[in-house]
Amino acid sequence: MKYSAQKGTKDILPADIFRWHKAEKVFSDVCHSFGYEEIRIPTFEQTELFARGVGDTTDVVTKEMYTFNDKGGRSITLRPEGTAGVVRSYIENGMASLPSPVRMYYNITSFRYENVQKGRMREFHQFGLESFGSTGPVIDAEIISVADVFFKKIGLKNIKLRINSIGCPACRNKYNEMLKDYFRPHVSSMCEDCQARFEKNPLRMIDCKIDGGKEVVQNAPRLIDHLCDDCKAHFEGLKSRLDAVGIKYTIDPNIVRGLDYYTRTVFEFVSENVGTQGTICGGGRYDGLVENCGGAPTPGIGFAMGVERLLMEAEAQGVLFEKNDSVRIYFAGMSEAASQKIAAICYDLRLKGIGCETDLMGRSFKAQMKYAGKSGIPYLSVIGDDELKSGEVRIKCMADGSEETVKIDAIGEYLTDK
Ligand code: HAM
């Protein structure tokens, strides 16, 4: 029997992991620089949380969730995203009593039963953050600038920010009625999903994957033209704050986002290179979500970015992440006594935090030298009986071939200075 990774899942191999470590480090550093702390939430939650939180007219909830009954008969779902779980934790852990805004970031796997294609997986990774307690628009602009600073620190170019406002429930209700009147003559010729959305949530017809390209959808009234005065002022506030910081954006009235919890600000960072899967980061405000999940009315806003898409984009742009040379030196042993001494030297170096390697395969001296040459480890030292007697070793720099003599006790210091 030959097993293979499940469709839509992928191994991240040791040869590639340095890219992930780099992106994770930059993301957490940037989040810390804005005052965010990390939260780790469980991989699964009760299904009801996502149905209520993410919304039962969304594709994510109706078609894409990994849901099963556990042995206790509870309906469990692997998280399709992070926001609902963070909101649940915010409420459950009484975080409303903390000073506002309560700011958290996360690095999670998410699960969606999707049609697999490039940049669209069934298990994928998200960097995200959520902020609770501020109605904005100042925090909306700050959230956007976290992502913007992150992209700059990673070295990505040409990531375009698109923003929109989808209003509050009051302007949305009015708009939904307007949309119904508009779509009523056409709805019978639209897809099954749109027919259901027409009754439940007409706004969702705007980003239908099947009908979205049709003229009738393209010409539909736009919510941004029908915002109430408060929502208009909020959106103007966001724009002026982005202008003040110097973050460029375009207004895209077609962004409605695929999840139901959004209110007012929605935004996406889109790559010019990656076509239909070009949305690297998406987010927005969700002022009703905490209340909807059983908490006190609390405004919130956040985003998540797909790490696979981010790294694909980095590769497409030729952004080079440097491999971390954690192993600094290879010791080749010429005798059993030398290899015993090398084991002790390595133990000591590792306690000092200096990475080193030696033979673990019983290789001949010649084979050890061949391994060292191929390994990419930057320094090499050969230890035989002479070195054991003198207490000194030669350390060779593999990049330029230069050699220096170093006392065995001083190897750690020597490598630290390099
Ligand atoms: P989302 O737009 O569903 O939002 O996902 C955010 C990002 O996750 C997408 O822009 C994309 O890069 C990545 N992504 C989504 N689905 C897949 C997939 N099947 N394969 C690979 N990457 C994928 C959310 O998840 C919200 N929770 C964001 C948020 C946080 N809004 C407020 N707070």
Short mmCIF file of C-alpha atoms and ligand atoms in Angstrom, two decimals:
data_model
loop_
_atom_site.label_atom_id
_atom_site.label_comp_id
_atom_site.label_asym_id
_atom_site.label_seq_id
_atom_site.Cartn_x
_atom_site.Cartn_y
_atom_site.Cartn_z
CA MET A 1 0.00 0.00 0.00
CA LYS A 2 1.35 3.39 -1.01
CA TYR A 3 -0.08 6.38 0.82
CA SER A 4 -0.14 9.89 -0.54
CA ALA A 5 -1.05 13.27 0.94
CA GLN A 6 -4.79 14.02 0.68
CA LYS A 7 -6.03 16.15 -2.20
CA GLY A 8 -5.60 19.82 -1.35
CA THR A 9 -3.03 19.18 1.39
CA LYS A 10 0.71 19.55 1.11
CA ASP A 11 3.82 18.62 3.04
CA ILE A 12 6.11 21.52 3.82
CA LEU A 13 9.47 19.87 3.47
CA PRO A 14 12.61 20.62 5.48
CA ALA A 15 14.23 22.09 2.36
CA ASP A 16 11.49 24.74 2.20
CA ILE A 17 10.72 25.42 5.81
CA PHE A 18 13.12 28.37 6.09
CA ARG A 19 10.77 30.42 3.91
CA TRP A 20 7.91 29.72 6.33
CA HIS A 21 10.05 30.51 9.36
CA LYS A 22 11.10 33.78 7.78
CA ALA A 23 7.51 34.81 6.93
CA GLU A 24 6.30 33.77 10.40
CA LYS A 25 9.05 35.76 12.10
CA VAL A 26 8.40 38.90 10.03
CA PHE A 27 4.65 38.62 10.68
CA SER A 28 5.02 38.23 14.44
CA ASP A 29 7.64 41.01 14.60
CA VAL A 30 5.38 43.39 12.68
CA CYS A 31 2.36 42.48 14.83
CA HIS A 32 4.39 43.05 18.02
CA SER A 33 5.53 46.42 16.71
CA PHE A 34 1.84 47.43 16.55
CA GLY A 35 1.10 46.09 20.06
CA TYR A 36 -0.55 42.78 19.08
CA GLU A 37 -0.01 39.58 21.07
CA GLU A 38 -0.40 36.06 19.75
CA ILE A 39 -3.45 33.89 20.46
CA ARG A 40 -3.55 30.15 19.79
CA ILE A 41 -7.01 28.70 19.32
CA PRO A 42 -8.17 25.10 18.88
CA THR A 43 -8.27 23.50 15.44
CA PHE A 44 -11.91 22.49 15.83
CA GLU A 45 -14.97 24.14 17.32
CA GLN A 46 -18.62 23.24 17.60
CA THR A 47 -20.22 23.50 14.16
CA GLU A 48 -22.85 25.96 15.36
CA LEU A 49 -20.18 28.63 15.99
CA PHE A 50 -19.24 28.78 12.32
CA ALA A 51 -22.83 28.53 11.11
CA ARG A 52 -23.77 31.52 13.28
CA GLY A 53 -20.49 33.38 12.97
CA VAL A 54 -19.40 32.95 9.38
CA GLY A 55 -22.99 32.82 8.12
CA ASP A 56 -25.27 30.13 6.77
CA THR A 57 -25.63 31.62 3.29
CA THR A 58 -21.88 31.58 2.62
CA ASP A 59 -20.17 29.00 0.42
CA VAL A 60 -17.77 28.38 3.29
CA VAL A 61 -20.57 27.18 5.58
CA THR A 62 -22.94 25.59 3.08
CA LYS A 63 -20.39 23.75 0.96
CA GLU A 64 -16.88 23.80 2.29
CA MET A 65 -16.79 22.82 5.95
CA TYR A 66 -15.15 19.67 7.25
CA THR A 67 -17.89 18.64 9.65
CA PHE A 68 -18.25 15.37 11.53
CA ASN A 69 -19.82 13.93 14.65
CA ASP A 70 -17.31 13.03 17.33
CA LYS A 71 -17.65 9.88 19.43
CA GLY A 72 -19.78 11.82 21.91
CA GLY A 73 -22.24 12.68 19.14
CA ARG A 74 -21.28 16.39 19.01
CA SER A 75 -21.16 18.11 15.65
CA ILE A 76 -17.59 19.33 15.24
CA THR A 77 -16.04 21.39 12.42
CA LEU A 78 -12.40 21.92 11.52
CA ARG A 79 -12.02 25.70 11.50
CA PRO A 80 -12.49 27.14 8.00
CA GLU A 81 -11.02 30.46 9.26
CA GLY A 82 -9.81 32.04 12.49
CA THR A 83 -12.14 34.93 13.27
CA ALA A 84 -15.05 32.93 14.72
CA GLY A 85 -12.74 30.99 17.06
CA VAL A 86 -11.00 34.17 18.24
CA VAL A 87 -14.38 35.79 18.88
CA ARG A 88 -15.49 32.73 20.85
CA SER A 89 -12.30 32.91 22.91
CA TYR A 90 -12.67 36.67 23.44
CA ILE A 91 -16.13 36.14 24.91
CA GLU A 92 -15.35 32.96 26.84
CA ASN A 93 -12.23 34.42 28.47
CA GLY A 94 -13.87 37.70 29.47
CA MET A 95 -11.44 39.76 27.40
CA ALA A 96 -13.97 42.59 27.24
CA SER A 97 -12.66 43.62 30.67
CA LEU A 98 -9.17 44.22 29.25
CA PRO A 99 -8.17 47.71 28.06
CA SER A 100 -9.48 48.39 24.56
CA PRO A 101 -8.67 47.74 21.86
CA VAL A 102 -7.91 44.08 22.57
CA ARG A 103 -5.50 43.07 19.82
CA MET A 104 -4.47 39.54 18.87
CA TYR A 105 -2.70 37.88 15.99
CA TYR A 106 -2.55 34.24 14.96
CA ASN A 107 -0.82 31.79 12.68
CA ILE A 108 -3.17 28.89 11.96
CA THR A 109 -4.10 26.14 9.56
CA SER A 110 -7.62 26.40 8.13
CA PHE A 111 -9.70 23.80 6.31
CA ARG A 112 -12.13 24.25 3.43
CA TYR A 113 -13.45 21.61 1.08
CA GLU A 114 -12.66 23.62 -2.05
CA ASN A 115 -12.11 22.82 -5.70
CA VAL A 116 -8.38 22.46 -5.55
CA GLN A 117 -6.28 24.61 -7.87
CA LYS A 118 -3.11 26.67 -7.66
CA GLY A 119 -3.37 28.76 -4.50
CA ARG A 120 -6.62 27.09 -3.46
CA MET A 121 -6.08 24.27 -1.00
CA ARG A 122 -8.19 22.22 1.40
CA GLU A 123 -5.75 22.68 4.25
CA PHE A 124 -3.99 26.03 4.12
CA HIS A 125 -2.28 28.45 6.47
CA GLN A 126 -3.39 31.89 7.52
CA PHE A 127 -1.65 34.73 9.29
CA GLY A 128 -4.38 36.85 10.79
CA LEU A 129 -5.23 39.39 13.41
CA GLU A 130 -8.29 40.72 15.17
CA SER A 131 -8.93 43.87 17.14
CA PHE A 132 -11.91 44.39 19.46
CA GLY A 133 -13.46 47.43 21.06
CA SER A 134 -12.86 50.29 18.64
CA THR A 135 -15.42 51.52 16.15
CA GLY A 136 -12.75 53.09 13.95
CA PRO A 137 -12.06 54.31 11.36
CA VAL A 138 -8.63 54.97 12.90
CA ILE A 139 -8.16 51.31 13.80
CA ASP A 140 -9.41 50.25 10.35
CA ALA A 141 -6.55 52.20 8.82
CA GLU A 142 -4.09 50.82 11.36
CA ILE A 143 -5.13 47.21 10.66
CA ILE A 144 -4.58 47.85 6.97
CA SER A 145 -1.19 49.34 7.71
CA VAL A 146 -0.12 46.18 9.60
CA ALA A 147 -0.57 44.21 6.37
CA ASP A 148 1.04 46.97 4.33
CA VAL A 149 4.13 47.11 6.58
CA PHE A 150 4.32 43.30 6.54
CA PHE A 151 4.36 43.17 2.73
CA LYS A 152 7.07 45.84 2.64
CA LYS A 153 9.20 44.03 5.25
CA ILE A 154 8.90 40.78 3.30
CA GLY A 155 9.95 42.66 0.18
CA LEU A 156 6.83 42.20 -1.95
CA LYS A 157 6.00 44.80 -4.55
CA ASN A 158 2.86 45.56 -6.56
CA ILE A 159 0.42 44.29 -3.97
CA LYS A 160 -2.61 46.48 -4.52
CA LEU A 161 -4.98 47.47 -1.76
CA ARG A 162 -8.68 47.64 -2.60
CA ILE A 163 -11.19 48.99 -0.13
CA ASN A 164 -14.95 49.25 0.04
CA SER A 165 -17.70 49.81 2.57
CA ILE A 166 -20.66 47.45 2.78
CA GLY A 167 -22.46 49.62 5.33
CA CYS A 168 -24.24 48.87 8.58
CA PRO A 169 -27.33 46.63 8.93
CA ALA A 170 -29.59 49.67 8.44
CA CYS A 171 -28.19 50.73 5.07
CA ARG A 172 -27.69 47.09 4.09
CA ASN A 173 -31.37 46.23 4.70
CA LYS A 174 -32.47 49.10 2.50
CA TYR A 175 -29.95 48.12 -0.13
CA ASN A 176 -31.00 44.46 -0.05
CA GLU A 177 -34.60 45.53 -0.80
CA MET A 178 -33.30 47.63 -3.69
CA LEU A 179 -31.27 44.66 -4.97
CA LYS A 180 -34.30 42.39 -4.76
CA ASP A 181 -36.33 44.80 -6.88
CA TYR A 182 -33.45 44.95 -9.33
CA PHE A 183 -32.86 41.17 -9.55
CA ARG A 184 -36.55 40.09 -9.40
CA PRO A 185 -37.05 40.00 -13.21
CA HIS A 186 -33.79 38.06 -13.69
CA VAL A 187 -33.67 35.69 -10.76
CA SER A 188 -35.33 32.73 -12.51
CA SER A 189 -32.48 32.63 -15.05
CA MET A 190 -29.78 32.77 -12.39
CA CYS A 191 -27.98 29.86 -10.74
CA GLU A 192 -29.55 27.81 -7.94
CA ASP A 193 -27.35 29.44 -5.32
CA CYS A 194 -28.39 32.92 -6.43
CA GLN A 195 -32.04 31.92 -6.28
CA ALA A 196 -31.55 30.93 -2.64
CA ARG A 197 -29.49 34.07 -1.93
CA PHE A 198 -32.23 36.24 -3.48
CA GLU A 199 -34.47 35.34 -0.55
CA LYS A 200 -31.90 35.12 2.23
CA ASN A 201 -29.06 37.52 1.43
CA PRO A 202 -29.20 39.26 -1.98
CA LEU A 203 -25.87 41.05 -1.35
CA ARG A 204 -24.14 37.70 -1.79
CA MET A 205 -25.41 37.54 -5.43
CA ILE A 206 -22.87 40.25 -6.27
CA ASP A 207 -19.86 37.96 -5.81
CA CYS A 208 -21.42 34.74 -7.12
CA LYS A 209 -18.73 32.52 -8.62
CA ILE A 210 -21.16 31.39 -11.38
CA ASP A 211 -23.21 34.49 -12.23
CA GLY A 212 -20.72 37.15 -11.05
CA GLY A 213 -19.44 37.91 -14.58
CA LYS A 214 -22.93 38.39 -16.10
CA GLU A 215 -23.98 41.86 -17.21
CA VAL A 216 -27.00 41.80 -14.93
CA VAL A 217 -24.75 41.37 -11.91
CA GLN A 218 -22.16 43.84 -13.15
CA ASN A 219 -24.84 46.51 -13.59
CA ALA A 220 -26.51 45.96 -10.22
CA PRO A 221 -26.81 48.98 -7.90
CA ARG A 222 -23.71 49.41 -5.74
CA LEU A 223 -23.94 49.52 -1.99
CA ILE A 224 -21.25 52.16 -1.72
CA ASP A 225 -23.61 54.58 -3.50
CA HIS A 226 -26.34 53.96 -0.93
CA LEU A 227 -24.56 54.22 2.43
CA CYS A 228 -26.23 56.01 5.34
CA ASP A 229 -24.57 59.23 6.54
CA ASP A 230 -22.71 57.55 9.42
CA CYS A 231 -21.28 54.85 7.19
CA LYS A 232 -20.31 57.44 4.58
CA ALA A 233 -18.47 59.47 7.23
CA HIS A 234 -16.76 56.31 8.51
CA PHE A 235 -15.54 55.46 5.03
CA GLU A 236 -14.33 59.04 4.45
CA GLY A 237 -12.47 58.81 7.77
CA LEU A 238 -10.74 55.62 6.67
CA LYS A 239 -9.69 57.16 3.36
CA SER A 240 -8.29 60.29 4.98
CA ARG A 241 -6.30 58.24 7.49
CA LEU A 242 -4.84 56.05 4.74
CA ASP A 243 -3.98 59.22 2.81
CA ALA A 244 -2.28 60.66 5.90
CA VAL A 245 -0.12 57.55 6.27
CA GLY A 246 0.58 57.44 2.53
CA ILE A 247 -0.96 54.02 1.86
CA LYS A 248 -2.29 53.86 -1.69
CA TYR A 249 -5.63 52.21 -2.41
CA THR A 250 -8.39 51.95 -4.95
CA ILE A 251 -12.07 51.83 -4.12
CA ASP A 252 -13.60 48.62 -5.43
CA PRO A 253 -17.41 48.56 -5.00
CA ASN A 254 -17.45 44.87 -5.96
CA ILE A 255 -15.67 43.70 -2.83
CA VAL A 256 -18.38 42.17 -0.66
CA ARG A 257 -16.21 39.36 0.84
CA GLY A 258 -17.24 35.73 1.12
CA LEU A 259 -18.17 35.70 4.81
CA ASP A 260 -21.38 37.11 6.29
CA TYR A 261 -20.06 38.91 9.37
CA TYR A 262 -18.72 42.04 7.72
CA THR A 263 -20.02 45.55 8.28
CA ARG A 264 -18.69 48.83 6.88
CA THR A 265 -14.98 48.54 5.97
CA VAL A 266 -13.93 45.61 3.79
CA PHE A 267 -10.60 45.34 2.02
CA GLU A 268 -8.35 43.04 0.06
CA PHE A 269 -4.69 43.04 -0.90
CA VAL A 270 -4.43 41.62 -4.38
CA SER A 271 -1.43 40.58 -6.40
CA GLU A 272 -1.15 41.70 -9.98
CA ASN A 273 0.58 38.42 -10.84
CA VAL A 274 -1.54 35.60 -9.49
CA GLY A 275 -4.81 35.89 -11.47
CA THR A 276 -8.03 34.64 -9.93
CA GLN A 277 -6.34 33.42 -6.74
CA GLY A 278 -4.66 36.80 -6.46
CA THR A 279 -6.26 37.80 -3.18
CA ILE A 280 -3.46 37.34 -0.72
CA CYS A 281 -5.11 39.07 2.21
CA GLY A 282 -8.71 39.90 3.01
CA GLY A 283 -10.42 41.45 5.95
CA GLY A 284 -12.85 43.93 7.32
CA ARG A 285 -14.98 45.17 10.16
CA TYR A 286 -17.51 42.93 11.92
CA ASP A 287 -19.36 45.07 14.43
CA GLY A 288 -22.21 42.57 15.02
CA LEU A 289 -20.21 39.36 15.32
CA VAL A 290 -19.37 39.33 19.03
CA GLU A 291 -23.01 39.95 19.91
CA ASN A 292 -24.14 37.38 17.37
CA CYS A 293 -21.88 34.81 19.06
CA GLY A 294 -23.32 35.52 22.51
CA GLY A 295 -21.15 38.41 23.78
CA ALA A 296 -21.95 42.03 24.58
CA PRO A 297 -22.16 44.34 21.56
CA THR A 298 -18.50 44.94 20.65
CA PRO A 299 -17.02 46.35 17.46
CA GLY A 300 -14.27 44.33 15.81
CA ILE A 301 -12.06 44.29 12.76
CA GLY A 302 -9.33 42.04 11.37
CA PHE A 303 -7.78 40.36 8.38
CA ALA A 304 -6.25 37.06 7.32
CA MET A 305 -3.72 36.31 4.63
CA GLY A 306 -3.08 33.01 2.91
CA VAL A 307 0.50 31.99 3.61
CA GLU A 308 0.70 29.63 0.60
CA ARG A 309 -0.42 32.48 -1.66
CA LEU A 310 1.99 34.86 0.02
CA LEU A 311 4.93 32.51 -0.57
CA MET A 312 3.82 31.81 -4.17
CA GLU A 313 3.80 35.53 -4.76
CA ALA A 314 7.23 35.94 -3.16
CA GLU A 315 8.59 33.25 -5.44
CA ALA A 316 6.95 34.81 -8.53
CA GLN A 317 8.56 38.13 -7.63
CA GLY A 318 11.95 36.53 -7.03
CA VAL A 319 11.99 37.63 -3.39
CA LEU A 320 14.87 35.74 -1.87
CA PHE A 321 14.63 34.52 1.69
CA GLU A 322 18.00 33.71 3.16
CA LYS A 323 18.48 30.22 4.45
CA ASN A 324 19.39 30.23 8.08
CA ASP A 325 22.77 28.47 8.50
CA SER A 326 22.05 27.06 11.91
CA VAL A 327 24.74 24.39 11.55
CA ARG A 328 28.02 26.33 11.44
CA ILE A 329 30.70 23.64 11.44
CA TYR A 330 31.24 20.02 10.43
CA PHE A 331 33.80 17.93 12.31
CA ALA A 332 35.38 15.04 10.43
CA GLY A 333 37.00 12.44 12.65
CA MET A 334 40.08 10.41 11.62
CA SER A 335 39.91 7.82 14.39
CA GLU A 336 37.58 6.40 17.00
CA ALA A 337 39.34 8.44 19.72
CA ALA A 338 38.88 11.59 17.60
CA SER A 339 35.22 10.88 17.08
CA GLN A 340 34.71 10.48 20.85
CA LYS A 341 36.35 13.87 21.39
CA ILE A 342 34.24 15.39 18.61
CA ALA A 343 31.07 14.16 20.35
CA ALA A 344 32.14 16.03 23.50
CA ILE A 345 33.09 19.18 21.53
CA CYS A 346 29.70 19.14 19.75
CA TYR A 347 27.82 18.71 23.02
CA ASP A 348 29.61 21.71 24.48
CA LEU A 349 29.07 23.88 21.37
CA ARG A 350 25.36 23.07 21.27
CA LEU A 351 25.01 24.06 24.91
CA LYS A 352 26.51 27.39 23.84
CA GLY A 353 23.91 27.62 21.06
CA ILE A 354 26.32 26.92 18.20
CA GLY A 355 25.09 24.41 15.64
CA CYS A 356 27.48 21.67 14.55
CA GLU A 357 27.41 18.28 12.87
CA THR A 358 29.56 15.21 12.75
CA ASP A 359 29.28 11.74 11.28
CA LEU A 360 26.29 9.66 12.37
CA MET A 361 26.60 6.96 9.71
CA GLY A 362 29.97 5.30 10.40
CA ARG A 363 31.34 6.85 7.19
CA SER A 364 34.99 6.53 6.21
CA PHE A 365 37.12 9.68 6.55
CA LYS A 366 36.93 10.18 2.76
CA ALA A 367 33.15 9.84 2.78
CA GLN A 368 32.88 12.30 5.69
CA MET A 369 34.86 14.88 3.67
CA LYS A 370 32.59 14.32 0.68
CA TYR A 371 29.49 14.77 2.85
CA ALA A 372 30.92 17.98 4.37
CA GLY A 373 31.67 19.37 0.89
CA LYS A 374 28.12 18.76 -0.29
CA SER A 375 26.35 19.83 2.89
CA GLY A 376 26.78 23.60 2.52
CA ILE A 377 27.96 23.82 6.15
CA PRO A 378 30.21 26.91 6.18
CA TYR A 379 33.15 25.62 8.29
CA LEU A 380 35.01 22.31 8.41
CA SER A 381 37.46 20.94 10.94
CA VAL A 382 39.32 17.65 10.71
CA ILE A 383 40.31 16.04 14.00
CA GLY A 384 42.84 13.21 14.28
CA ASP A 385 45.42 12.06 16.79
CA ASP A 386 47.67 15.14 16.23
CA GLU A 387 44.84 17.51 17.12
CA LEU A 388 43.98 15.44 20.18
CA LYS A 389 47.59 15.72 21.34
CA SER A 390 48.07 19.43 20.59
CA GLY A 391 44.61 20.56 21.74
CA GLU A 392 44.38 22.71 18.61
CA VAL A 393 42.40 22.29 15.37
CA ARG A 394 42.46 23.81 11.91
CA ILE A 395 39.14 25.43 10.92
CA LYS A 396 38.54 25.80 7.22
CA CYS A 397 36.17 28.37 5.74
CA MET A 398 34.47 26.51 2.90
CA ALA A 399 33.59 29.69 1.01
CA ASP A 400 37.17 30.92 0.43
CA GLY A 401 39.32 27.94 1.47
CA SER A 402 41.20 29.93 4.15
CA GLU A 403 42.26 28.09 7.32
CA GLU A 404 43.07 29.15 10.85
CA THR A 405 44.41 27.31 13.89
CA VAL A 406 42.16 27.52 16.93
CA LYS A 407 42.44 26.01 20.43
CA ILE A 408 39.74 23.35 20.94
CA ASP A 409 38.41 25.24 23.97
CA ALA A 410 38.09 28.41 21.88
CA ILE A 411 36.13 26.98 18.92
CA GLY A 412 32.86 28.40 20.23
CA GLU A 413 34.30 31.88 20.60
CA TYR A 414 35.93 31.70 17.17
CA LEU A 415 32.66 30.76 15.47
CA THR A 416 30.65 33.35 17.41
CA ASP A 417 32.94 36.08 16.08
CA LYS A 418 32.44 34.94 12.48
P1 HAM B 1 -10.90 34.90 3.65
O1 HAM B 1 -10.95 35.96 2.59
O2 HAM B 1 -11.87 33.81 3.56
O3 HAM B 1 -11.04 35.68 5.03
O4 HAM B 1 -9.44 34.28 3.71
C1 HAM B 1 -8.31 35.09 3.88
C2 HAM B 1 -7.20 34.64 2.97
O5 HAM B 1 -6.93 33.26 3.18
C3 HAM B 1 -7.52 34.74 1.48
O6 HAM B 1 -7.29 36.03 0.99
C4 HAM B 1 -6.54 33.74 0.89
O7 HAM B 1 -5.26 34.32 0.74
C5 HAM B 1 -6.47 32.68 1.97
N1 HAM B 1 -7.33 31.54 1.59
C6 HAM B 1 -8.66 31.43 1.74
N2 HAM B 1 -9.09 30.24 1.28
C7 HAM B 1 -8.00 29.59 0.84
C8 HAM B 1 -7.76 28.30 0.25
N3 HAM B 1 -8.76 27.43 0.05
N4 HAM B 1 -6.49 27.97 -0.10
C9 HAM B 1 -5.46 28.82 0.11
N5 HAM B 1 -5.62 30.04 0.67
C10 HAM B 1 -6.87 30.41 1.02
C11 HAM B 1 -11.01 35.07 6.25
O8 HAM B 1 -10.65 33.95 6.45
C12 HAM B 1 -11.37 36.01 7.37
N6 HAM B 1 -11.36 35.24 8.62
C13 HAM B 1 -10.43 37.18 7.43
C14 HAM B 1 -10.76 38.12 8.54
C15 HAM B 1 -10.17 38.18 9.74
N7 HAM B 1 -11.68 39.05 8.48
C16 HAM B 1 -11.73 39.69 9.64
N8 HAM B 1 -10.81 39.14 10.41
#
